PDB file of C-alpha atoms in Angstrom:
ATOM      1  CA  MET A1027       0.000   0.000   0.000  1.00 85.00           C
ATOM      2  CA  PRO A1028       1.196   3.543  -0.663  1.00 92.00           C
ATOM      3  CA  LYS A1029       2.264   5.673   2.277  1.00 94.00           C
ATOM      4  CA  GLN A1030       0.006   8.489   3.462  1.00 95.00           C
ATOM      5  CA  THR A1031       2.315  11.022   1.806  1.00 95.00           C
ATOM      6  CA  PHE A1032       1.248   9.626  -1.579  1.00 95.00           C
ATOM      7  CA  PHE A1033      -2.428  10.121  -0.797  1.00 95.00           C
ATOM      8  CA  ASN A1034      -1.652  13.690   0.298  1.00 95.00           C
ATOM      9  CA  LEU A1035      -0.297  14.550  -3.164  1.00 94.00           C
ATOM     10  CA  PRO A1036      -2.411  16.619  -5.579  1.00 94.00           C
ATOM     11  CA  GLU A1037      -4.378  14.329  -7.919  1.00 95.00           C
ATOM     12  CA  GLU A1038      -2.369  15.389 -10.971  1.00 95.00           C
ATOM     13  CA  LYS A1039       0.950  14.409  -9.336  1.00 94.00           C
ATOM     14  CA  LYS A1040      -0.470  11.068  -8.210  1.00 95.00           C
ATOM     15  CA  GLN A1041      -1.635  10.285 -11.741  1.00 95.00           C
ATOM     16  CA  ILE A1042       1.714  11.267 -13.285  1.00 96.00           C
ATOM     17  CA  LEU A1043       3.542   8.894 -10.920  1.00 96.00           C
ATOM     18  CA  LEU A1044       1.100   6.024 -11.519  1.00 96.00           C
ATOM     19  CA  GLN A1045       1.199   6.525 -15.291  1.00 95.00           C
ATOM     20  CA  SER A1046       5.011   6.554 -15.209  1.00 96.00           C
ATOM     21  CA  ALA A1047       4.996   3.293 -13.246  1.00 96.00           C
ATOM     22  CA  GLU A1048       2.487   1.646 -15.577  1.00 95.00           C
ATOM     23  CA  LYS A1049       4.594   2.697 -18.576  1.00 95.00           C
ATOM     24  CA  GLU A1050       7.651   0.993 -17.042  1.00 96.00           C
ATOM     25  CA  PHE A1051       5.718  -2.167 -16.108  1.00 95.00           C
ATOM     26  CA  SER A1052       4.306  -2.244 -19.644  1.00 94.00           C
ATOM     27  CA  ARG A1053       7.834  -2.076 -21.055  1.00 94.00           C
ATOM     28  CA  VAL A1054       9.214  -4.936 -18.936  1.00 94.00           C
ATOM     29  CA  PRO A1055       8.012  -7.374 -16.243  1.00 92.00           C
ATOM     30  CA  LEU A1056       8.144  -6.371 -12.588  1.00 92.00           C
ATOM     31  CA  PHE A1057      11.481  -8.101 -11.876  1.00 92.00           C
ATOM     32  CA  GLU A1058      13.180  -6.154 -14.705  1.00 94.00           C
ATOM     33  CA  ALA A1059      11.507  -2.811 -13.993  1.00 95.00           C
ATOM     34  CA  SER A1060      13.632   0.130 -12.913  1.00 95.00           C
ATOM     35  CA  ILE A1061      12.699   2.710 -10.281  1.00 96.00           C
ATOM     36  CA  ALA A1062      15.160   5.028 -12.068  1.00 96.00           C
ATOM     37  CA  ASN A1063      12.956   4.938 -15.192  1.00 97.00           C
ATOM     38  CA  ILE A1064       9.790   5.542 -13.159  1.00 97.00           C
ATOM     39  CA  ILE A1065      11.144   8.593 -11.342  1.00 96.00           C
ATOM     40  CA  LYS A1066      12.699   9.982 -14.528  1.00 96.00           C
ATOM     41  CA  ALA A1067       9.345   9.789 -16.353  1.00 96.00           C
ATOM     42  CA  ALA A1068       7.518  11.209 -13.332  1.00 96.00           C
ATOM     43  CA  GLY A1069      10.040  14.009 -12.866  1.00 95.00           C
ATOM     44  CA  ILE A1070      10.634  13.340  -9.158  1.00 95.00           C
ATOM     45  CA  PRO A1071      13.769  12.603  -7.096  1.00 94.00           C
ATOM     46  CA  ARG A1072      14.432   9.052  -5.887  1.00 94.00           C
ATOM     47  CA  GLY A1073      13.996  10.166  -2.276  1.00 94.00           C
ATOM     48  CA  SER A1074      10.488  11.405  -3.050  1.00 94.00           C
ATOM     49  CA  PHE A1075       9.543   8.040  -4.524  1.00 95.00           C
ATOM     50  CA  TYR A1076      10.454   6.289  -1.261  1.00 96.00           C
ATOM     51  CA  GLN A1077       8.345   8.806   0.645  1.00 96.00           C
ATOM     52  CA  TYR A1078       5.351   7.502  -1.338  1.00 96.00           C
ATOM     53  CA  PHE A1079       6.099   3.764  -1.783  1.00 96.00           C
ATOM     54  CA  GLU A1080       8.329   1.139  -0.144  1.00 95.00           C
ATOM     55  CA  GLY A1081       9.658   0.018  -3.524  1.00 95.00           C
ATOM     56  CA  LYS A1082       8.661  -1.007  -7.049  1.00 95.00           C
ATOM     57  CA  GLU A1083       6.622  -4.003  -5.806  1.00 94.00           C
ATOM     58  CA  ASP A1084       4.545  -1.657  -3.664  1.00 95.00           C
ATOM     59  CA  ILE A1085       3.530   0.607  -6.551  1.00 96.00           C
ATOM     60  CA  TYR A1086       3.091  -2.392  -8.883  1.00 94.00           C
ATOM     61  CA  PHE A1087       0.583  -4.154  -6.642  1.00 92.00           C
ATOM     62  CA  TYR A1088      -1.172  -0.873  -5.908  1.00 93.00           C
ATOM     63  CA  LEU A1089      -1.695  -0.489  -9.674  1.00 93.00           C
ATOM     64  CA  LEU A1090      -2.917  -4.090  -9.988  1.00 89.00           C
ATOM     65  CA  ASP A1091      -5.376  -3.703  -7.110  1.00 87.00           C
ATOM     66  CA  LYS A1092      -6.631  -0.400  -8.515  1.00 89.00           C
ATOM     67  CA  MET A1093      -7.277  -2.058 -11.897  1.00 87.00           C
ATOM     68  CA  ALA A1094      -8.994  -5.010 -10.206  1.00 84.00           C
ATOM     69  CA  LYS A1095     -11.423  -2.718  -8.396  1.00 85.00           C
ATOM     70  CA  GLN A1096     -12.258  -0.986 -11.685  1.00 86.00           C
ATOM     71  CA  ARG A1097     -12.838  -4.391 -13.302  1.00 86.00           C
ATOM     72  CA  LYS A1098     -15.093  -5.469 -10.448  1.00 87.00           C
ATOM     73  CA  ASP A1099     -17.310  -2.450 -11.120  1.00 89.00           C
ATOM     74  CA  LYS A1100     -17.355  -3.271 -14.842  1.00 92.00           C
ATOM     75  CA  PHE A1101     -18.135  -6.913 -14.078  1.00 93.00           C
ATOM     76  CA  ILE A1102     -21.112  -5.923 -11.949  1.00 94.00           C
ATOM     77  CA  GLY A1103     -22.305  -3.810 -14.868  1.00 95.00           C
ATOM     78  CA  PHE A1104     -22.007  -6.807 -17.207  1.00 96.00           C
ATOM     79  CA  LEU A1105     -23.981  -8.960 -14.756  1.00 96.00           C
ATOM     80  CA  GLN A1106     -26.726  -6.332 -14.727  1.00 96.00           C
ATOM     81  CA  ASN A1107     -26.688  -6.079 -18.533  1.00 96.00           C
ATOM     82  CA  HIS A1108     -26.981  -9.880 -18.862  1.00 96.00           C
ATOM     83  CA  ASP A1109     -29.749 -10.341 -16.272  1.00 95.00           C
ATOM     84  CA  GLY A1110     -27.426 -11.952 -13.748  1.00 95.00           C
ATOM     85  CA  ASP A1111     -26.110 -14.600 -16.175  1.00 95.00           C
ATOM     86  CA  LEU A1112     -22.678 -15.395 -14.753  1.00 94.00           C
ATOM     87  CA  ILE A1113     -21.220 -17.062 -17.859  1.00 95.00           C
ATOM     88  CA  GLU A1114     -22.398 -14.349 -20.260  1.00 95.00           C
ATOM     89  CA  ALA A1115     -21.011 -11.680 -17.926  1.00 95.00           C
ATOM     90  CA  MET A1116     -17.648 -13.496 -17.794  1.00 95.00           C
ATOM     91  CA  ILE A1117     -17.514 -13.646 -21.605  1.00 96.00           C
ATOM     92  CA  ALA A1118     -18.344  -9.938 -21.847  1.00 96.00           C
ATOM     93  CA  MET A1119     -15.670  -9.160 -19.260  1.00 93.00           C
ATOM     94  CA  PHE A1120     -13.053 -11.220 -21.098  1.00 94.00           C
ATOM     95  CA  GLU A1121     -13.798  -9.392 -24.351  1.00 93.00           C
ATOM     96  CA  CYS A1122     -13.687  -6.030 -22.572  1.00 92.00           C
ATOM     97  CA  MET A1123     -10.238  -6.790 -21.131  1.00 90.00           C
ATOM     98  CA  LEU A1124      -8.968  -7.799 -24.573  1.00 89.00           C
ATOM     99  CA  HIS A1125      -9.877  -4.317 -25.799  1.00 87.00           C
ATOM    100  CA  GLU A1126      -8.120  -2.422 -23.001  1.00 82.00           C
ATOM    101  CA  GLU A1127      -5.443  -1.120 -25.365  1.00 79.00           C
ATOM    102  CA  GLU A1128      -3.993   1.304 -22.819  1.00 79.00           C
ATOM    103  CA  HIS A1129      -3.297  -1.597 -20.416  1.00 84.00           C
ATOM    104  CA  ILE A1130      -2.614  -4.482 -22.824  1.00 87.00           C
ATOM    105  CA  SER A1131       1.222  -4.447 -22.560  1.00 91.00           C
ATOM    106  CA  PHE A1132       0.997  -4.173 -18.776  1.00 90.00           C
ATOM    107  CA  MET A1133      -1.397  -7.132 -18.726  1.00 88.00           C
ATOM    108  CA  LYS A1134       0.807  -9.163 -21.079  1.00 89.00           C
ATOM    109  CA  ASN A1135       3.858  -8.745 -18.824  1.00 90.00           C
ATOM    110  CA  ALA A1136       1.783  -9.572 -15.753  1.00 87.00           C
ATOM    111  CA  PHE A1137       0.189 -12.719 -17.221  1.00 86.00           C
ATOM    112  CA  LEU A1138       3.392 -14.071 -18.764  1.00 86.00           C
ATOM    113  CA  ASN A1139       5.303 -13.574 -15.494  1.00 86.00           C
ATOM    114  CA  MET A1140       2.521 -14.653 -13.176  1.00 79.00           C
ATOM    115  CA  THR A1141       3.041 -15.427  -9.532  1.00 78.00           C
ATOM    116  CA  HIS A1142       0.386 -16.420  -7.019  1.00 76.00           C
ATOM    117  CA  LYS A1143       0.406 -12.856  -5.658  1.00 77.00           C
ATOM    118  CA  VAL A1144      -0.098 -11.359  -9.127  1.00 76.00           C
ATOM    119  CA  GLU A1145      -2.891 -13.828  -9.908  1.00 73.00           C
ATOM    120  CA  HIS A1146      -4.561 -13.001  -6.595  1.00 71.00           C
ATOM    121  CA  SER A1147      -4.488  -9.266  -7.396  1.00 73.00           C
ATOM    122  CA  PHE A1148      -5.736  -9.745 -10.954  1.00 66.00           C
ATOM    123  CA  LEU A1149      -8.600 -12.126 -10.312  1.00 62.00           C
ATOM    124  CA  GLY A1150      -9.183 -12.373  -6.577  1.00 58.00           C
ATOM    125  CA  ILE A1151     -11.559  -9.407  -6.543  1.00 55.00           C
ATOM    126  CA  PHE A1152     -14.251 -11.638  -8.077  1.00 56.00           C
ATOM    127  CA  SER A1153     -13.762 -14.695  -5.925  1.00 49.00           C
ATOM    128  CA  ASP A1154     -11.753 -14.007  -2.797  1.00 52.00           C
ATOM    129  CA  GLU A1155     -13.473 -15.061   0.418  1.00 51.00           C
ATOM    130  CA  GLU A1156     -11.241 -12.662   2.343  1.00 54.00           C
ATOM    131  CA  SER A1157     -12.746  -9.743   0.374  1.00 68.00           C
ATOM    132  CA  ILE A1158     -16.181 -10.623   1.683  1.00 77.00           C
ATOM    133  CA  ASP A1159     -17.756  -7.263   0.842  1.00 77.00           C
ATOM    134  CA  ASP A1160     -16.556  -7.497  -2.778  1.00 79.00           C
ATOM    135  CA  PHE A1161     -17.728 -11.108  -3.005  1.00 82.00           C
ATOM    136  CA  ASN A1162     -21.169 -10.207  -1.606  1.00 84.00           C
ATOM    137  CA  GLU A1163     -21.466  -7.251  -3.980  1.00 86.00           C
ATOM    138  CA  VAL A1164     -20.805  -9.501  -6.973  1.00 89.00           C
ATOM    139  CA  SER A1165     -22.912 -12.351  -5.585  1.00 89.00           C
ATOM    140  CA  ALA A1166     -25.933 -10.097  -5.180  1.00 91.00           C
ATOM    141  CA  GLN A1167     -25.984  -9.475  -8.963  1.00 92.00           C
ATOM    142  CA  ILE A1168     -25.804 -13.155  -9.986  1.00 93.00           C
ATOM    143  CA  ASP A1169     -29.016 -14.983 -10.869  1.00 93.00           C
ATOM    144  CA  LYS A1170     -28.358 -18.105  -8.814  1.00 92.00           C
ATOM    145  CA  ARG A1171     -31.515 -19.801 -10.114  1.00 91.00           C
ATOM    146  CA  LYS A1172     -29.540 -20.508 -13.300  1.00 91.00           C
ATOM    147  CA  LEU A1173     -26.745 -22.249 -11.397  1.00 91.00           C
ATOM    148  CA  ASN A1174     -26.595 -25.804 -10.122  1.00 90.00           C
ATOM    149  CA  ILE A1175     -25.217 -24.768  -6.741  1.00 89.00           C
ATOM    150  CA  VAL A1176     -26.199 -24.752  -3.088  1.00 88.00           C
ATOM    151  CA  GLY A1177     -25.184 -21.619  -1.163  1.00 86.00           C
ATOM    152  CA  ASP A1178     -22.375 -19.083  -1.307  1.00 86.00           C
ATOM    153  CA  GLN A1179     -19.620 -21.608  -0.595  1.00 88.00           C
ATOM    154  CA  GLU A1180     -20.350 -23.430  -3.860  1.00 92.00           C
ATOM    155  CA  LEU A1181     -20.681 -20.086  -5.667  1.00 91.00           C
ATOM    156  CA  TYR A1182     -17.230 -19.149  -4.357  1.00 87.00           C
ATOM    157  CA  HIS A1183     -15.771 -22.364  -5.852  1.00 89.00           C
ATOM    158  CA  ILE A1184     -17.597 -21.808  -9.154  1.00 90.00           C
ATOM    159  CA  MET A1185     -15.998 -18.357  -9.294  1.00 88.00           C
ATOM    160  CA  GLN A1186     -12.589 -19.924  -8.574  1.00 86.00           C
ATOM    161  CA  ILE A1187     -13.063 -22.304 -11.534  1.00 90.00           C
ATOM    162  CA  LEU A1188     -14.242 -19.549 -13.874  1.00 91.00           C
ATOM    163  CA  THR A1189     -11.417 -17.186 -12.940  1.00 88.00           C
ATOM    164  CA  ALA A1190      -8.848 -19.994 -13.354  1.00 88.00           C
ATOM    165  CA  VAL A1191     -10.154 -20.650 -16.891  1.00 93.00           C
ATOM    166  CA  THR A1192     -10.089 -16.906 -17.597  1.00 91.00           C
ATOM    167  CA  PHE A1193      -6.534 -16.618 -16.327  1.00 88.00           C
ATOM    168  CA  ARG A1194      -5.332 -19.565 -18.447  1.00 91.00           C
ATOM    169  CA  ASN A1195      -6.977 -18.135 -21.568  1.00 94.00           C
ATOM    170  CA  PHE A1196      -5.141 -14.836 -21.139  1.00 92.00           C
ATOM    171  CA  VAL A1197      -1.850 -16.678 -20.692  1.00 91.00           C
ATOM    172  CA  GLU A1198      -2.560 -18.650 -23.893  1.00 93.00           C
ATOM    173  CA  LYS A1199      -3.530 -15.491 -25.777  1.00 93.00           C
ATOM    174  CA  PHE A1200      -0.251 -13.765 -24.921  1.00 92.00           C
ATOM    175  CA  ALA A1201       2.053 -16.815 -24.994  1.00 92.00           C
ATOM    176  CA  GLN A1202       0.739 -18.138 -28.329  1.00 93.00           C
ATOM    177  CA  GLY A1203       0.210 -14.697 -29.887  1.00 92.00           C
ATOM    178  CA  LEU A1204      -3.460 -15.435 -30.564  1.00 93.00           C
ATOM    179  CA  SER A1205      -5.570 -12.812 -32.286  1.00 93.00           C
ATOM    180  CA  GLU A1206      -8.454 -11.303 -30.333  1.00 92.00           C
ATOM    181  CA  GLU A1207     -10.888 -13.371 -32.426  1.00 94.00           C
ATOM    182  CA  GLN A1208      -9.019 -16.631 -31.737  1.00 96.00           C
ATOM    183  CA  ALA A1209      -8.835 -15.860 -28.017  1.00 95.00           C
ATOM    184  CA  LYS A1210     -12.545 -14.993 -27.850  1.00 95.00           C
ATOM    185  CA  GLU A1211     -13.552 -18.116 -29.781  1.00 96.00           C
ATOM    186  CA  THR A1212     -11.588 -20.449 -27.484  1.00 96.00           C
ATOM    187  CA  TYR A1213     -12.773 -18.719 -24.313  1.00 97.00           C
ATOM    188  CA  GLN A1214     -16.407 -18.739 -25.398  1.00 95.00           C
ATOM    189  CA  MET A1215     -16.222 -22.445 -26.247  1.00 95.00           C
ATOM    190  CA  GLU A1216     -14.762 -23.282 -22.824  1.00 96.00           C
ATOM    191  CA  MET A1217     -17.308 -21.118 -21.011  1.00 95.00           C
ATOM    192  CA  ASN A1218     -20.141 -22.773 -22.926  1.00 93.00           C
ATOM    193  CA  LEU A1219     -18.779 -26.233 -22.044  1.00 93.00           C
ATOM    194  CA  LEU A1220     -18.833 -25.215 -18.381  1.00 92.00           C
ATOM    195  CA  LYS A1221     -22.335 -23.843 -18.806  1.00 90.00           C
ATOM    196  CA  LYS A1222     -23.628 -27.118 -20.307  1.00 89.00           C
ATOM    197  CA  GLY A1223     -21.587 -29.417 -18.072  1.00 87.00           C
ATOM    198  CA  ILE A1224     -19.426 -32.259 -19.321  1.00 83.00           C
ATOM    199  CA  TYR A1225     -21.458 -35.275 -18.211  1.00 87.00           C
ATOM    200  CA  ILE A1226     -24.605 -36.588 -19.916  1.00 83.00           C
ATOM    201  CA  GLY A1227     -27.658 -37.347 -17.818  1.00 66.00           C
TER     202      GLY A1227
END
């Protein structure tokens, strides 16, 4: 988390620093990223950076969590637009993320250099039991009558399965260099298989 001194900055200075960090993390993965490049782009001294963040990991995960919260809000909107249909909302969300051109290089570096912590930040907002308020907010928008589940515990595990499939499809898209159409086609097929189930009878 940023230090309080970061939150005390004028909004414009905060955005310049965050944009400079995202530019660096879009250029290279976290482990190769340089604080020197971030502060140069932001036009601040190194000492000022450490007044705002503990290090590059701190600002990186702050950016990831900020993006995840924005995606949660979008996801809730997709659930509302699709009458609570979880699978259709997931497909719409996947397609939306594919079109986030301003974040696509950042996402590519994150997905191709994934750790458990990165995965948790990217996808946990939809399915993390620890973030109970976020989970309840999403859960309230899902039409559970369409799902073959009993209670929130099973919904939580359904969300874990769906987010794992989503995560793997992004990795495949970036690792294999799939076009947006190829990525969408594969993801939609897998989501529809989950929707129908894999056993007969």
